[in-house]
Each structure stands twice: as C-alpha cells, then as structure tokens.
PDB file of C-alpha atoms in Angstrom:
ATOM      1  CA  MET A   1      -4.248   8.659 -15.996  1.00 47.00           C
ATOM      2  CA  SER A   2      -6.117   8.369 -12.727  1.00 55.00           C
ATOM      3  CA  ILE A   3      -8.094   5.259 -11.891  1.00 54.00           C
ATOM      4  CA  GLN A   4     -11.119   5.971  -9.716  1.00 70.00           C
ATOM      5  CA  THR A   5     -12.313   2.395  -9.163  1.00 80.00           C
ATOM      6  CA  ALA A   6      -9.784   1.433  -6.492  1.00 89.00           C
ATOM      7  CA  ASN A   7     -11.204   0.089  -3.231  1.00 94.00           C
ATOM      8  CA  LEU A   8      -8.599   1.579  -0.915  1.00 95.00           C
ATOM      9  CA  GLU A   9     -10.531   0.818   2.257  1.00 95.00           C
ATOM     10  CA  GLY A  10     -10.860  -2.842   1.289  1.00 96.00           C
ATOM     11  CA  ALA A  11      -7.176  -3.069   0.419  1.00 97.00           C
ATOM     12  CA  ALA A  12      -6.162  -1.476   3.737  1.00 96.00           C
ATOM     13  CA  GLU A  13      -8.229  -4.080   5.587  1.00 97.00           C
ATOM     14  CA  ALA A  14      -7.138  -7.108   3.516  1.00 97.00           C
ATOM     15  CA  VAL A  15      -3.411  -6.624   2.966  1.00 97.00           C
ATOM     16  CA  PRO A  16      -2.336  -7.024   6.638  1.00 96.00           C
ATOM     17  CA  SER A  17      -3.253 -10.708   6.340  1.00 95.00           C
ATOM     18  CA  HIS A  18      -0.063 -11.253   4.306  1.00 97.00           C
ATOM     19  CA  PRO A  19       2.844 -12.424   6.501  1.00 96.00           C
ATOM     20  CA  THR A  20       5.336  -9.831   5.166  1.00 96.00           C
ATOM     21  CA  VAL A  21       3.077  -6.862   5.969  1.00 97.00           C
ATOM     22  CA  HIS A  22       4.053  -5.135   9.186  1.00 96.00           C
ATOM     23  CA  ASP A  23       1.373  -2.402   8.993  1.00 96.00           C
ATOM     24  CA  ALA A  24      -1.158  -0.940   6.557  1.00 97.00           C
ATOM     25  CA  ARG A  25      -3.253   2.172   6.938  1.00 96.00           C
ATOM     26  CA  LEU A  26      -5.492   4.457   4.944  1.00 95.00           C
ATOM     27  CA  VAL A  27      -3.925   7.933   4.733  1.00 94.00           C
ATOM     28  CA  ASP A  28      -5.901  11.060   3.839  1.00 90.00           C
ATOM     29  CA  ARG A  29      -3.697  13.605   2.064  1.00 78.00           C
ATOM     30  CA  ARG A  30      -6.532  15.613   0.542  1.00 78.00           C
ATOM     31  CA  ASP A  31      -5.922  18.543   2.886  1.00 75.00           C
ATOM     32  CA  ALA A  32      -2.439  18.932   1.371  1.00 67.00           C
ATOM     33  CA  GLY A  33      -3.671  18.782  -2.225  1.00 69.00           C
ATOM     34  CA  GLY A  34      -3.263  15.026  -2.415  1.00 74.00           C
ATOM     35  CA  ARG A  35      -5.608  12.054  -2.333  1.00 84.00           C
ATOM     36  CA  LEU A  36      -6.489   9.074  -0.248  1.00 90.00           C
ATOM     37  CA  ALA A  37      -3.812   6.402  -0.302  1.00 93.00           C
ATOM     38  CA  VAL A  38      -2.847   3.250   1.542  1.00 96.00           C
ATOM     39  CA  GLU A  39       0.599   3.069   3.124  1.00 97.00           C
ATOM     40  CA  ILE A  40       1.902  -0.458   3.491  1.00 98.00           C
ATOM     41  CA  VAL A  41       4.942  -1.156   5.658  1.00 98.00           C
ATOM     42  CA  LEU A  42       6.736  -4.351   4.664  1.00 97.00           C
ATOM     43  CA  GLY A  43       9.515  -5.988   6.544  1.00 91.00           C
ATOM     44  CA  PRO A  44      11.816  -6.009   8.179  1.00 91.00           C
ATOM     45  CA  GLN A  45      14.371  -6.994   5.571  1.00 86.00           C
ATOM     46  CA  VAL A  46      11.805  -7.150   2.714  1.00 92.00           C
ATOM     47  CA  ASP A  47      13.358  -5.624  -0.425  1.00 92.00           C
ATOM     48  CA  ARG A  48      10.398  -5.848  -2.828  1.00 95.00           C
ATOM     49  CA  VAL A  49       6.619  -6.057  -2.761  1.00 97.00           C
ATOM     50  CA  PRO A  50       5.820  -9.800  -2.738  1.00 97.00           C
ATOM     51  CA  PRO A  51       3.476 -11.299  -5.357  1.00 97.00           C
ATOM     52  CA  GLY A  52       0.955 -12.219  -2.643  1.00 97.00           C
ATOM     53  CA  VAL A  53       0.613  -8.560  -1.650  1.00 98.00           C
ATOM     54  CA  LEU A  54       0.293  -7.563  -5.309  1.00 98.00           C
ATOM     55  CA  ARG A  55      -2.526 -10.102  -5.745  1.00 98.00           C
ATOM     56  CA  ILE A  56      -4.427  -8.671  -2.784  1.00 97.00           C
ATOM     57  CA  LEU A  57      -4.022  -5.168  -4.189  1.00 97.00           C
ATOM     58  CA  ALA A  58      -5.150  -6.289  -7.641  1.00 96.00           C
ATOM     59  CA  GLU A  59      -8.286  -7.863  -6.135  1.00 96.00           C
ATOM     60  CA  HIS A  60      -9.156  -4.377  -4.833  1.00 96.00           C
ATOM     61  CA  ASP A  61      -8.203  -2.679  -8.127  1.00 95.00           C
ATOM     62  CA  CYS A  62      -5.252  -0.918  -6.498  1.00 95.00           C
ATOM     63  CA  GLY A  63      -1.737  -0.341  -7.732  1.00 94.00           C
ATOM     64  CA  ILE A  64       1.562   0.744  -6.241  1.00 96.00           C
ATOM     65  CA  ARG A  65       2.450   4.352  -6.844  1.00 93.00           C
ATOM     66  CA  GLN A  66       5.886   4.284  -5.233  1.00 94.00           C
ATOM     67  CA  THR A  67       8.064   2.416  -2.760  1.00 97.00           C
ATOM     68  CA  GLN A  68      10.685   3.786  -0.421  1.00 96.00           C
ATOM     69  CA  PRO A  69      13.012   2.089   2.056  1.00 95.00           C
ATOM     70  CA  GLN A  70      12.815   3.373   5.633  1.00 94.00           C
ATOM     71  CA  GLY A  71      15.479   1.780   7.790  1.00 92.00           C
ATOM     72  CA  THR A  72      15.011  -1.986   7.596  1.00 94.00           C
ATOM     73  CA  PHE A  73      11.440  -1.615   6.285  1.00 96.00           C
ATOM     74  CA  LEU A  74      10.004  -0.954   2.836  1.00 97.00           C
ATOM     75  CA  VAL A  75       7.057   1.448   2.572  1.00 97.00           C
ATOM     76  CA  ALA A  76       4.728   1.251  -0.436  1.00 97.00           C
ATOM     77  CA  GLU A  77       2.165   3.895  -1.348  1.00 95.00           C
ATOM     78  CA  VAL A  78      -0.921   2.396  -2.956  1.00 95.00           C
ATOM     79  CA  ARG A  79      -3.660   4.083  -4.955  1.00 90.00           C
TER      80      ARG A  79
END
C-alpha cells in the first residue's frame, strides 16, 4: 500500500532539528523508476532511529521504509 499524504519536504526541513540527525535531504529517484524520499543520516554511533525522530516523521505523515548502516552512521530512507 502506498500512502500519498506524506509531507516529505516538511519532514526534510524539520528532522535536522533533532540532536542525533547528522544530515537530512530530499532525494528524487523518479528518473530511475523510484519516488521522492528523504534520506536521514543519524550518528555517529546511533544504532536505531530515536523516538524523537519518529515523532517528527509522524507529524509529517511519513514512515521509515528501510535503514542501513554506513560506517559509523545509520541511514534511514523515509517515505
């Protein structure tokens, strides 16, 4: 099921206010058959998405699609 009510732009602007967020950016993957998404880089040494970040995402009707460790950072893809 695909949710079309997510405010990805708002989430990308709001989530960097959380102290564990190292970077957040809106990524356009539509040219490769994908969709818009927000990539959030957490860390270093963060091993899960903190509840405060989840609350910010929920306020913008966004959810986490996947997470992946990259070195000492954790990268979350949000839609």
